[in-house]
Coordinates of C-alpha atoms in Angstrom, one line a residue:
M99 CA -22.3 14.4 37.6
S100 CA -19.1 15.9 38.6
S101 CA -17.1 12.6 38.2
S102 CA -18.6 12.8 34.5
V103 CA -17.3 16.6 33.2
T104 CA -13.9 15.5 35.2
A105 CA -13.5 12.3 33.5
R106 CA -15.0 14.0 30.0
A107 CA -12.0 16.9 30.6
A108 CA -9.4 13.9 31.4
T109 CA -10.2 12.3 27.6
F110 CA -10.2 15.9 25.9
A111 CA -7.2 16.4 27.6
Q112 CA -5.5 13.1 26.0
V113 CA -6.8 13.7 22.8
L114 CA -5.1 17.0 22.8
R115 CA -2.2 15.2 24.2
R116 CA -1.9 12.7 21.7
V117 CA -2.6 14.7 18.8
F118 CA 0.1 17.3 19.8
A119 CA 2.4 14.4 20.0
L120 CA 1.6 13.0 16.3
A121 CA 1.6 17.1 14.9
A122 CA 4.9 17.8 17.2
P123 CA 7.8 16.0 15.0
Y124 CA 7.1 17.6 11.5
F125 CA 7.1 21.1 13.7
R126 CA 10.4 19.9 15.2
S127 CA 11.9 17.8 12.1
E128 CA 14.5 19.6 9.4
E129 CA 11.6 21.3 8.4
K130 CA 11.0 22.8 11.1
W131 CA 11.6 26.9 10.3
R132 CA 9.9 26.2 6.9
A133 CA 6.8 24.5 8.4
R134 CA 6.6 27.4 11.7
T135 CA 7.0 30.1 9.3
M136 CA 4.4 28.6 6.9
F137 CA 2.1 28.2 10.1
A138 CA 2.4 31.9 11.5
A139 CA 2.1 33.0 7.9
I140 CA -1.5 30.9 8.5
V141 CA -2.5 32.2 11.6
A142 CA -1.6 36.1 10.8
L143 CA -4.0 35.7 7.5
N144 CA -6.7 34.2 9.6
L145 CA -6.4 37.4 12.1
A146 CA -6.5 39.7 8.9
Y147 CA -9.4 37.8 7.8
V148 CA -11.1 38.2 11.1
Y149 CA -9.6 42.3 11.0
A150 CA -11.9 42.2 7.4
L151 CA -14.9 41.1 8.9
V152 CA -14.7 43.4 11.6
L153 CA -14.6 46.8 8.7
F154 CA -17.7 45.0 7.2
N155 CA -19.8 44.9 10.4
Q156 CA -18.6 48.8 10.8
W157 CA -19.6 49.0 7.0
Y158 CA -23.1 47.5 7.9
G159 CA -24.1 50.5 10.3
R160 CA -22.9 53.1 8.0
F161 CA -24.1 51.6 4.8
Y162 CA -27.6 50.7 6.2
D163 CA -27.8 54.4 8.2
G164 CA -26.9 56.0 4.9
L165 CA -29.9 54.2 3.0
Q166 CA -32.5 54.8 5.9
N167 CA -31.6 59.0 4.9
K168 CA -31.5 58.9 1.8
D169 CA -27.9 59.8 1.6
A170 CA -26.9 58.8 -2.2
A171 CA -23.1 60.3 -1.4
V172 CA -22.7 58.1 1.5
F173 CA -24.4 55.2 -0.2
W174 CA -21.7 56.0 -3.6
R175 CA -18.7 56.1 -0.9
E176 CA -19.5 53.0 0.6
I177 CA -19.9 51.2 -2.7
R178 CA -16.2 51.5 -3.0
V179 CA -15.3 51.2 0.3
F180 CA -17.2 47.7 -0.4
V181 CA -15.4 47.1 -3.2
V182 CA -11.9 47.9 -1.4
L183 CA -12.9 45.6 1.0
A184 CA -14.1 42.8 -1.1
F185 CA -10.8 42.4 -2.9
F186 CA -8.6 42.5 0.1
N187 CA -11.2 40.0 1.9
I188 CA -10.3 38.1 -1.6
A189 CA -6.4 38.4 -1.4
L190 CA -6.5 36.8 1.6
Q191 CA -8.7 33.6 1.7
V192 CA -7.1 33.1 -1.6
L193 CA -3.3 33.6 -0.2
K194 CA -4.8 31.2 3.3
F195 CA -6.1 28.8 0.9
Y196 CA -2.4 28.5 -1.3
V197 CA -0.3 28.7 2.0
T198 CA -2.6 26.1 4.2
Q199 CA -2.7 23.8 1.5
L200 CA 0.6 24.2 0.9
L201 CA 1.5 23.2 4.6
Q202 CA -0.8 20.0 4.3
L203 CA 0.8 19.1 1.8
R204 CA 4.5 19.4 3.0
W205 CA 3.3 17.7 6.8
R206 CA 1.5 14.6 5.1
S207 CA 4.5 14.3 2.6
W208 CA 7.0 14.5 5.5
M209 CA 4.5 12.3 8.2
T210 CA 3.7 9.9 5.5
R211 CA 7.5 9.1 4.6
D212 CA 8.5 8.8 8.6
Y213 CA 5.8 6.4 8.8
M214 CA 6.9 4.1 6.4
T215 CA 10.5 5.2 7.7
R216 CA 9.4 3.3 10.6
W217 CA 7.1 0.7 9.6
M218 CA 9.8 -0.7 7.2
A219 CA 12.7 -0.5 9.7
N220 CA 14.0 -3.1 11.6
R221 CA 11.0 -5.1 9.6
T222 CA 8.4 -3.9 11.8
F223 CA 6.1 -4.6 8.9
Y224 CA 6.3 -8.0 9.2
H225 CA 6.5 -8.2 12.8
L226 CA 3.4 -6.0 13.6
E227 CA 1.3 -9.2 11.0
L228 CA 2.2 -11.2 13.2
A229 CA 1.4 -9.6 16.4
R230 CA -1.5 -9.1 14.8
Y231 CA -2.4 -12.6 13.8
A232 CA -0.6 -14.0 17.1
N233 CA -3.5 -11.7 19.5
K234 CA -7.0 -12.4 19.6
D235 CA -7.7 -9.0 21.4
G236 CA -7.8 -6.3 18.8
Q237 CA -5.2 -4.4 19.9
T238 CA -2.6 -4.2 17.4
P239 CA -3.4 -2.1 14.5
D240 CA -4.8 -3.5 11.1
N241 CA -4.6 -2.2 8.0
P242 CA -0.9 -0.4 8.1
D243 CA -1.2 0.8 4.3
Q244 CA -5.3 2.4 5.0
R245 CA -3.2 4.5 8.0
I246 CA -0.1 5.5 6.1
Q247 CA -2.0 6.6 3.2
E248 CA -5.4 7.8 3.7
D249 CA -5.5 8.6 7.9
M250 CA -2.0 10.8 7.3
Q251 CA -4.4 12.8 4.6
L252 CA -7.1 13.3 6.9
F253 CA -5.5 14.0 10.1
T254 CA -3.4 16.8 8.5
D255 CA -5.9 18.1 6.8
Y256 CA -8.4 18.2 9.6
T257 CA -5.9 19.4 12.0
M258 CA -5.3 22.3 9.7
T259 CA -8.7 23.0 8.9
L260 CA -9.9 22.2 12.7
S261 CA -6.9 24.3 14.3
M262 CA -7.9 27.5 12.1
G263 CA -11.5 27.1 12.5
L264 CA -11.6 27.5 16.3
L265 CA -8.4 30.0 16.1
N266 CA -10.9 31.9 14.0
A267 CA -13.9 31.6 16.2
V268 CA -11.6 32.5 19.3
V269 CA -10.5 35.9 17.8
T270 CA -13.7 36.8 16.4
L271 CA -15.5 36.2 19.5
V272 CA -13.1 38.3 21.3
S273 CA -13.3 41.3 18.2
F274 CA -17.1 41.0 18.4
V275 CA -18.5 40.6 21.3
G276 CA -17.0 44.1 22.7
I277 CA -18.9 45.1 19.7
L278 CA -22.3 43.3 19.9
W279 CA -21.6 44.9 23.7
G280 CA -21.9 47.7 22.5
L281 CA -24.8 47.7 21.0
S282 CA -27.1 45.2 22.7
G283 CA -27.6 48.4 25.3
S284 CA -29.6 47.0 28.4
V285 CA -32.9 45.3 28.8
E286 CA -34.9 46.0 31.1
F287 CA -38.4 43.4 32.7
S288 CA -40.1 43.3 36.1
M289 CA -40.4 40.3 38.2
G290 CA -42.3 40.2 41.4
G291 CA -42.9 43.8 41.5
T292 CA -38.8 44.6 41.0
T293 CA -37.5 46.2 37.9
Y294 CA -34.3 44.7 36.8
Q295 CA -31.7 45.3 34.0
I296 CA -29.5 43.4 31.5
V297 CA -26.4 45.1 30.6
G298 CA -25.4 43.2 27.2
A299 CA -28.4 41.4 27.1
M300 CA -27.3 40.3 23.1
V301 CA -24.4 38.9 24.9
W302 CA -25.7 36.9 27.1
L303 CA -28.3 36.0 25.2
A304 CA -26.0 34.3 22.5
I305 CA -23.8 32.9 24.9
A306 CA -26.6 31.0 26.6
Y307 CA -28.3 30.1 22.9
C308 CA -24.6 28.7 22.2
V309 CA -24.0 26.5 25.4
V310 CA -27.3 24.7 25.1
G311 CA -27.0 23.9 21.3
T312 CA -23.5 22.6 22.2
V313 CA -24.6 20.1 24.8
I314 CA -27.2 19.3 22.9
T315 CA -25.1 18.6 19.7
H316 CA -22.6 16.8 21.8
F317 CA -25.1 14.1 22.9
I318 CA -26.6 13.9 19.7
G319 CA -23.3 13.4 17.8
R320 CA -21.2 11.6 20.2
P321 CA -21.6 8.0 18.7
L322 CA -20.6 9.3 15.7
I323 CA -16.5 9.0 17.1
G324 CA -17.2 5.3 16.9
T325 CA -18.8 4.9 14.3
N326 CA -16.3 6.5 12.1
F327 CA -13.5 4.4 14.1
R328 CA -15.0 1.7 12.8
Q329 CA -16.4 2.9 8.9
Q330 CA -12.8 2.9 8.4
R331 CA -12.2 0.0 9.3
F332 CA -14.7 -1.6 7.4
E333 CA -13.9 0.0 4.5
A334 CA -10.0 -0.7 5.1
D335 CA -10.7 -4.6 5.3
F336 CA -12.8 -4.9 2.1
R337 CA -10.6 -3.0 -0.1
H338 CA -7.7 -5.3 1.6
H339 CA -9.6 -8.7 0.5
L340 CA -10.3 -7.0 -3.2
V341 CA -6.4 -6.7 -3.3
R342 CA -6.1 -10.1 -2.3
V343 CA -8.7 -11.7 -4.9
R344 CA -6.8 -9.7 -7.6
E345 CA -3.3 -11.3 -6.6
Y346 CA -4.3 -14.8 -6.4
S347 CA -7.0 -14.2 -8.8
E348 CA -4.9 -17.6 -11.0
A349 CA -5.3 -19.7 -7.4
I350 CA -8.9 -18.9 -7.0
A351 CA -10.4 -19.4 -10.6
L352 CA -8.6 -23.1 -11.0
D353 CA -10.3 -23.5 -7.1
R354 CA -13.4 -22.6 -8.6
G355 CA -13.4 -20.6 -5.6
E356 CA -15.4 -17.7 -7.0
K357 CA -18.2 -18.1 -5.0
V358 CA -16.5 -18.1 -1.7
E359 CA -14.3 -15.1 -2.4
H360 CA -17.9 -13.3 -3.7
G361 CA -19.4 -14.3 0.0
Q362 CA -16.5 -13.3 1.6
L363 CA -16.1 -9.5 -0.3
D364 CA -19.8 -9.4 0.0
M365 CA -19.5 -10.0 3.6
R366 CA -17.1 -7.2 3.8
F367 CA -18.8 -5.0 1.5
G368 CA -22.0 -5.9 4.1
S369 CA -20.3 -4.6 7.1
V370 CA -19.4 -1.3 5.2
L371 CA -23.3 -1.0 4.0
R372 CA -24.4 -1.7 7.8
N373 CA -21.8 0.6 9.3
Y374 CA -22.1 3.2 6.8
L375 CA -26.2 3.3 7.0
L376 CA -25.8 3.5 10.8
L377 CA -23.1 7.0 10.6
I378 CA -26.2 8.1 8.2
K379 CA -28.9 8.0 10.6
Q380 CA -26.7 9.6 13.5
Q381 CA -25.7 12.5 10.6
K382 CA -29.0 12.6 10.3
N383 CA -30.2 13.2 13.8
L384 CA -26.8 15.9 14.3
I385 CA -27.8 17.8 10.6
T386 CA -31.3 17.7 11.7
F387 CA -30.2 19.4 14.8
T388 CA -27.9 21.9 13.6
S389 CA -29.5 22.9 10.7
F390 CA -32.6 24.0 13.2
F391 CA -30.3 26.0 15.4
G392 CA -28.1 27.5 12.1
Q393 CA -32.1 29.1 11.4
A394 CA -32.8 29.4 14.2
A395 CA -30.0 32.1 14.2
V396 CA -31.2 33.9 11.5
I397 CA -33.7 35.5 13.2
F398 CA -33.3 35.6 16.4
P399 CA -31.2 38.7 17.1
F400 CA -33.8 40.5 14.9
V401 CA -36.5 39.5 17.0
V402 CA -34.5 40.4 20.0
A403 CA -33.2 44.2 18.7
A404 CA -37.0 44.8 17.3
P405 CA -38.6 46.3 19.8
R406 CA -35.7 48.9 20.2
F407 CA -35.5 49.7 16.8
F408 CA -39.4 50.2 16.0
S409 CA -39.4 52.4 19.3
G410 CA -36.5 54.3 17.3
A411 CA -33.8 53.9 20.2
I412 CA -31.7 52.6 16.9
Q413 CA -31.8 52.7 13.5
L414 CA -31.3 50.3 10.4
G415 CA -27.5 50.7 10.1
Q416 CA -27.4 49.9 14.1
L417 CA -29.9 46.9 13.8
M418 CA -27.6 45.1 10.6
Q419 CA -24.7 45.7 12.6
I420 CA -26.4 43.8 15.5
S421 CA -27.6 41.1 13.6
S422 CA -23.7 40.9 12.3
A423 CA -22.3 41.1 15.3
F424 CA -24.7 38.6 17.1
G425 CA -24.4 36.5 13.9
K426 CA -20.6 36.1 14.2
V427 CA -20.5 35.4 18.3
Q428 CA -23.1 33.5 17.6
D429 CA -20.5 31.3 14.9
S430 CA -17.7 31.1 17.2
L431 CA -19.3 30.0 20.0
S432 CA -21.1 27.3 17.6
W433 CA -18.1 26.5 16.2
F434 CA -18.4 23.1 18.1
V435 CA -22.1 22.5 17.2
D436 CA -20.8 23.2 13.2
N437 CA -17.9 20.7 13.0
Y438 CA -18.6 18.3 15.4
D439 CA -19.2 15.9 12.5
K440 CA -15.5 17.1 11.2
V441 CA -14.4 16.0 14.8
A442 CA -15.8 12.8 15.7
V443 CA -13.8 11.8 12.0
W444 CA -10.4 13.8 12.9
R445 CA -11.1 11.9 16.8
A446 CA -11.4 8.5 14.6
T447 CA -8.1 9.3 12.5
T448 CA -6.2 10.7 15.4
D449 CA -6.8 7.0 17.4
R450 CA -6.1 5.2 14.3
L451 CA -2.7 6.6 14.1
T452 CA -2.2 7.1 17.8
S453 CA -2.7 3.3 18.2
F454 CA -0.7 2.6 14.8
D455 CA 2.4 4.8 16.1
D456 CA 2.7 3.5 19.6
A457 CA 2.6 0.5 17.8
M458 CA 6.1 0.5 15.5
R459 CA 7.6 3.1 19.1
A460 CA 6.8 -0.1 21.2
H461 CA 8.8 -2.9 18.2
A462 CA 10.9 -0.3 18.4
A463 CA 11.6 -0.3 21.7
Q464 CA 11.3 -3.9 21.8
A465 CA 14.5 -6.1 22.3
M466 CA 14.7 -9.0 20.6
P467 CA 14.9 -12.2 22.3
L468 CA 17.8 -14.0 20.0
Q469 CA 21.1 -13.3 20.7
R470 CA 22.7 -12.6 17.0
G471 CA 26.2 -12.6 15.8
E472 CA 28.6 -12.9 12.8
A473 CA 30.8 -15.4 12.7
A474 CA 32.8 -18.2 10.1
D475 CA 29.8 -21.0 10.5
L476 CA 26.1 -21.1 11.4
R477 CA 26.0 -22.1 15.1
S478 CA 23.1 -22.0 17.7
D479 CA 23.2 -22.3 21.7
D480 CA 20.4 -22.8 23.6
L481 CA 18.3 -21.9 20.5
S482 CA 14.0 -21.6 21.5
V483 CA 11.6 -21.6 18.9
A484 CA 7.7 -20.8 19.3
L485 CA 4.5 -19.8 17.8
P486 CA 3.1 -16.3 18.0
N487 CA 0.8 -18.0 20.9
G488 CA 3.7 -19.2 22.7
T489 CA 3.1 -22.8 21.3
S490 CA 6.7 -24.3 22.0
L491 CA 8.3 -26.0 19.1
L492 CA 11.8 -26.6 19.6
S493 CA 13.5 -25.8 22.6
G494 CA 17.4 -25.7 24.1
A495 CA 19.0 -26.8 20.5
A496 CA 22.2 -26.4 20.5
L497 CA 23.4 -27.0 16.2
A498 CA 26.2 -26.1 14.3
V499 CA 26.9 -26.1 10.2
K500 CA 30.2 -26.1 8.9
P501 CA 31.1 -24.5 5.5
G502 CA 31.6 -27.8 3.0
D503 CA 28.1 -28.5 4.8
S504 CA 25.0 -29.6 3.2
V505 CA 22.1 -30.0 5.6
L506 CA 18.7 -31.0 4.3
L507 CA 15.4 -30.4 7.2
Q508 CA 13.1 -32.9 7.0
G509 CA 9.7 -32.8 9.5
S510 CA 6.1 -33.1 9.0
S511 CA 4.0 -30.1 7.8
G512 CA 3.6 -27.8 10.7
S513 CA 6.3 -29.0 12.4
G514 CA 8.4 -25.5 12.6
K515 CA 11.1 -25.9 9.8
S516 CA 10.4 -22.7 8.1
T517 CA 9.9 -21.6 11.4
L518 CA 13.5 -22.4 12.0
F519 CA 14.5 -20.5 9.4
R520 CA 13.3 -17.2 9.9
S521 CA 14.5 -17.6 13.5
F522 CA 18.4 -18.0 11.6
A523 CA 17.5 -14.9 9.5
G524 CA 16.9 -13.2 12.6
I525 CA 13.2 -12.1 11.6
W526 CA 11.2 -14.0 14.0
P527 CA 10.4 -12.4 17.1
F528 CA 9.3 -15.4 19.3
A529 CA 12.6 -17.2 19.3
S530 CA 15.6 -16.8 21.9
G531 CA 19.1 -18.1 22.8
H532 CA 21.6 -17.4 20.5
V533 CA 22.9 -17.7 17.1
K534 CA 26.0 -16.8 14.9
M535 CA 25.3 -16.6 11.1
P536 CA 28.1 -16.0 8.4
D537 CA 28.0 -12.3 6.9
G538 CA 25.6 -12.4 3.4
A539 CA 23.8 -15.5 3.8
V540 CA 20.7 -15.7 1.5
F541 CA 17.2 -17.1 2.5
M542 CA 15.2 -18.5 -0.1
P543 CA 11.5 -18.3 0.8
Q544 CA 9.0 -21.6 -0.9
R545 CA 6.5 -18.9 -2.6
P546 CA 9.5 -15.8 -3.6
Y547 CA 8.7 -12.9 -4.4
V548 CA 8.7 -11.1 -8.1
P549 CA 7.8 -7.4 -8.1
D550 CA 6.1 -6.1 -11.0
G551 CA 7.4 -4.2 -13.5
K552 CA 10.8 -4.7 -15.6
L553 CA 12.2 -8.0 -15.6
R554 CA 15.7 -7.3 -14.8
D555 CA 15.0 -5.7 -11.6
A556 CA 12.5 -7.9 -10.8
L557 CA 15.9 -10.8 -11.7
T558 CA 18.1 -8.7 -9.5
Y559 CA 15.7 -7.6 -6.5
P560 CA 16.3 -6.0 -4.0
N561 CA 19.7 -5.3 -5.5
P562 CA 19.7 -2.6 -8.3
A563 CA 20.0 -3.9 -11.9
A564 CA 22.5 -1.4 -12.6
D565 CA 25.1 -3.9 -10.5
F566 CA 25.3 -5.9 -13.1
T567 CA 25.9 -6.6 -17.0
D568 CA 23.1 -7.7 -19.5
E569 CA 25.3 -10.7 -20.2
Q570 CA 25.6 -11.3 -16.5
L571 CA 21.9 -11.4 -16.2
R572 CA 21.1 -13.9 -19.3
K573 CA 23.8 -15.8 -18.3
A574 CA 21.2 -16.5 -14.9
L575 CA 18.3 -16.9 -16.2
T576 CA 19.9 -19.6 -18.9
D577 CA 21.4 -21.3 -15.6
A578 CA 18.1 -21.4 -14.2
L579 CA 16.3 -23.1 -16.4
L580 CA 14.6 -20.0 -17.9
P581 CA 16.1 -18.9 -21.5
D582 CA 13.2 -17.4 -23.4
L583 CA 13.8 -14.9 -21.0
A584 CA 16.6 -13.9 -21.4
S585 CA 15.7 -11.7 -24.7
R586 CA 12.9 -9.7 -22.7
L587 CA 15.3 -8.2 -19.8
D588 CA 13.6 -4.8 -20.3
D589 CA 10.0 -5.6 -20.9
S590 CA 7.7 -4.5 -18.0
D591 CA 4.5 -6.8 -16.6
S592 CA 2.8 -7.9 -13.4
W593 CA 5.4 -11.0 -14.0
S594 CA 3.6 -12.4 -10.1
Q595 CA 0.6 -13.0 -12.5
K596 CA 2.5 -13.9 -15.6
L597 CA 4.9 -16.4 -14.7
S598 CA 4.2 -19.7 -13.3
G599 CA 5.1 -21.0 -9.8
G600 CA 7.2 -22.7 -10.9
E601 CA 9.4 -20.3 -13.6
Q602 CA 8.6 -17.6 -10.3
Q603 CA 10.9 -20.7 -8.4
R604 CA 13.8 -20.8 -11.7
L605 CA 13.5 -17.0 -11.1
A606 CA 14.5 -16.9 -7.9
I607 CA 17.1 -19.3 -8.1
A608 CA 18.5 -17.3 -10.9
R609 CA 19.0 -14.2 -8.8
V610 CA 21.5 -16.6 -6.6
L611 CA 23.5 -17.9 -9.1
L612 CA 23.3 -14.1 -10.2
K613 CA 24.3 -12.9 -6.5
K614 CA 26.9 -16.2 -5.9
P615 CA 26.5 -16.3 -2.0
A616 CA 28.5 -18.4 -0.4
W617 CA 26.3 -19.6 2.6
L618 CA 22.5 -20.8 1.1
F619 CA 19.1 -21.4 3.7
A620 CA 16.7 -23.3 1.0
D621 CA 12.9 -23.7 1.9
E622 CA 11.1 -25.7 -0.4
V623 CA 12.7 -23.5 -3.5
T624 CA 11.8 -26.6 -6.3
S625 CA 8.5 -27.8 -4.7
A626 CA 7.1 -26.6 -7.5
L627 CA 9.6 -28.2 -10.6
D628 CA 10.1 -31.7 -11.9
A629 CA 12.4 -33.6 -11.0
Q630 CA 14.9 -33.7 -13.5
A631 CA 15.2 -29.5 -13.5
E632 CA 15.5 -30.2 -9.6
G633 CA 18.3 -32.0 -10.0
V634 CA 20.3 -29.9 -12.4
L635 CA 19.0 -26.3 -10.2
Y636 CA 20.4 -28.2 -7.1
K637 CA 23.6 -29.6 -8.4
R638 CA 24.0 -25.8 -10.0
L639 CA 23.6 -24.1 -5.9
S640 CA 25.4 -27.3 -4.1
D641 CA 28.2 -26.7 -6.7
M642 CA 28.0 -22.9 -6.2
V643 CA 27.9 -22.7 -2.5
H644 CA 31.0 -24.9 -2.2
A645 CA 33.1 -22.9 -4.7
A646 CA 32.2 -20.3 -2.3
G647 CA 33.8 -22.1 0.3
G648 CA 30.4 -21.5 2.2
A649 CA 27.6 -24.3 3.3
M650 CA 23.9 -25.4 2.2
V651 CA 20.5 -26.1 4.2
S652 CA 17.4 -26.9 2.5
I653 CA 14.1 -27.8 2.8
A654 CA 12.9 -30.2 1.3
H655 CA 10.2 -33.0 1.0
R656 CA 11.6 -35.2 -2.1
A657 CA 13.8 -37.9 -1.3
A658 CA 16.3 -37.3 -4.6
V659 CA 17.1 -34.0 -2.6
G660 CA 19.2 -35.8 -0.1
D661 CA 21.1 -36.6 -2.9
F662 CA 22.8 -33.0 -2.5
H663 CA 23.6 -32.8 1.2
N664 CA 25.7 -34.4 3.9
Q665 CA 23.5 -34.6 6.6
R666 CA 19.8 -34.6 7.4
W667 CA 18.3 -32.5 10.4
T668 CA 14.2 -34.8 11.0
L669 CA 12.1 -33.2 13.5
V670 CA 10.7 -35.5 15.2
P671 CA 7.6 -35.3 17.6
Q672 CA 7.7 -35.6 21.2
E673 CA 5.9 -35.1 24.6
E674 CA 4.9 -32.4 25.8
A675 CA 6.3 -33.1 29.0
T676 CA 10.0 -33.4 28.0
A677 CA 12.1 -30.3 27.0
G678 CA 10.7 -27.5 28.5
G679 CA 7.2 -28.5 26.6
A680 CA 8.2 -28.5 23.0
R681 CA 6.5 -30.2 20.7
Y682 CA 9.6 -31.3 18.5
R683 CA 12.9 -32.7 18.9
L684 CA 16.5 -32.1 16.6
N685 CA 17.3 -35.9 15.6
I686 CA 20.9 -35.4 13.4
S687 CA 22.4 -38.3 11.6
A688 CA 23.8 -38.7 8.0
A689 CA 22.2 -38.0 4.5
Q690 CA 20.9 -41.1 2.8
P691 CA 21.4 -41.5 -0.7
A692 CA 17.8 -41.5 -2.8
A693 CA 18.4 -45.1 -3.8
A694 CA 19.1 -46.2 -0.3

């Protein structure tokens, strides 16, 4: 039993450390003085609110005594006092609400921007997704979008609500336990011929009542923590797949994949409903007990104090004061009982944010095994590339591309062509060795990212559109064989949905023609184009990089692309027993014209 209690205490202490680790950075940030001042004001307002409750308790005694004595003067005087106290209490609650909400808003704003900054820094967003698919143990955090958007709001809201509620409970307990002690008197009872006297009986009864209720509540509500955690994950998975259906709507429609996607959505929504039904059942059990507990607490002090009232030991005012004080003490001691469902959600949210925060910190502290530097040309030494699951694709490669070169990288699907490009770019965390790269090299993926909004912003992404003139933008579109778009620079649309795959690739080529990089790495950038358009655009890209004194490295399957390259790198399968177990080796040769 003692080991179980110790384990729970350790778990509770661990939760508090996690909460502090998440909350402390804001109160140490550049906004610390504003944050601390607002927090101190909230604490002061909560203390003033408890003081108002004490004044109300004293008012109960005077008011009900006046009623019992049929004293009209006291009655009307206390009515006026009540009006003052009521306005004082209302002002406190309104001001407390406003300052609390304002602090929550600023706190959430700071935390959200901090997490977004760290998530987007050093390609953390990309590496965490890779790690999630590589790890089968489910330890890598899922759905970072939900953690940043929803969990952040829940954490700041529940942390403020629960912490101030706990502060109120503690201060109220300290304030009213003395009042209840003085009003409750002593209770005598006989047992075995001996008379016993309990001083402050109402206090001890309130403590016993709440301790029993807290223990029972904990055992009934403990499963809610894990169930809330899973509910947030299932909701996020369902929402994520809905977004994917919207993003890939055309491909799904062309494949007649509606039935499959509907089944996938229904499966995920089924998980949401099953877990939510379990959550309802667990909350039903908790609400059943807490409702009974709360209702019994209303009548309990009257039942205990009634004998003293009917014997004439206390008057009606004191009875009402006892009831009020007992209620406040019981409410304070029952804080855990009344807020267990909120604590469960808060605990699950804290765990999700903590795991996300830990993953980002671990990534920030993790050194990339690939060493990169700048040079006038591309050079790699002892370059090794692997998959996230540890499978080695390439080992110990020594590669070189000089200004004026044009290299065509080929190999079977899945041989690691795009992964080698990612290693050159420095975004692939499963590569090691040394790579030197000219500054300003541009990498073009097979499927470009086309943001929604104005066409000029999509064309210049990620640079600001203001960096270029309208004439430059229109020329780039025309040179990329998109003359019809040249007059639509200020049109806003969902371009990834509006443009075909070939048009999106030509828009990406227009970006490159606009920026004129000297070094270009192109990954199947014309795969959706016809042969004539491919030839025209490859020639323009080749002329551009060579005119700038640079080089081009391309991935392509079509033989005709070889006409624009003077070298060919081919990933050739080999036995795993050689070259450190790598699946492929690079065969370097001169590129052959397509006609050959």
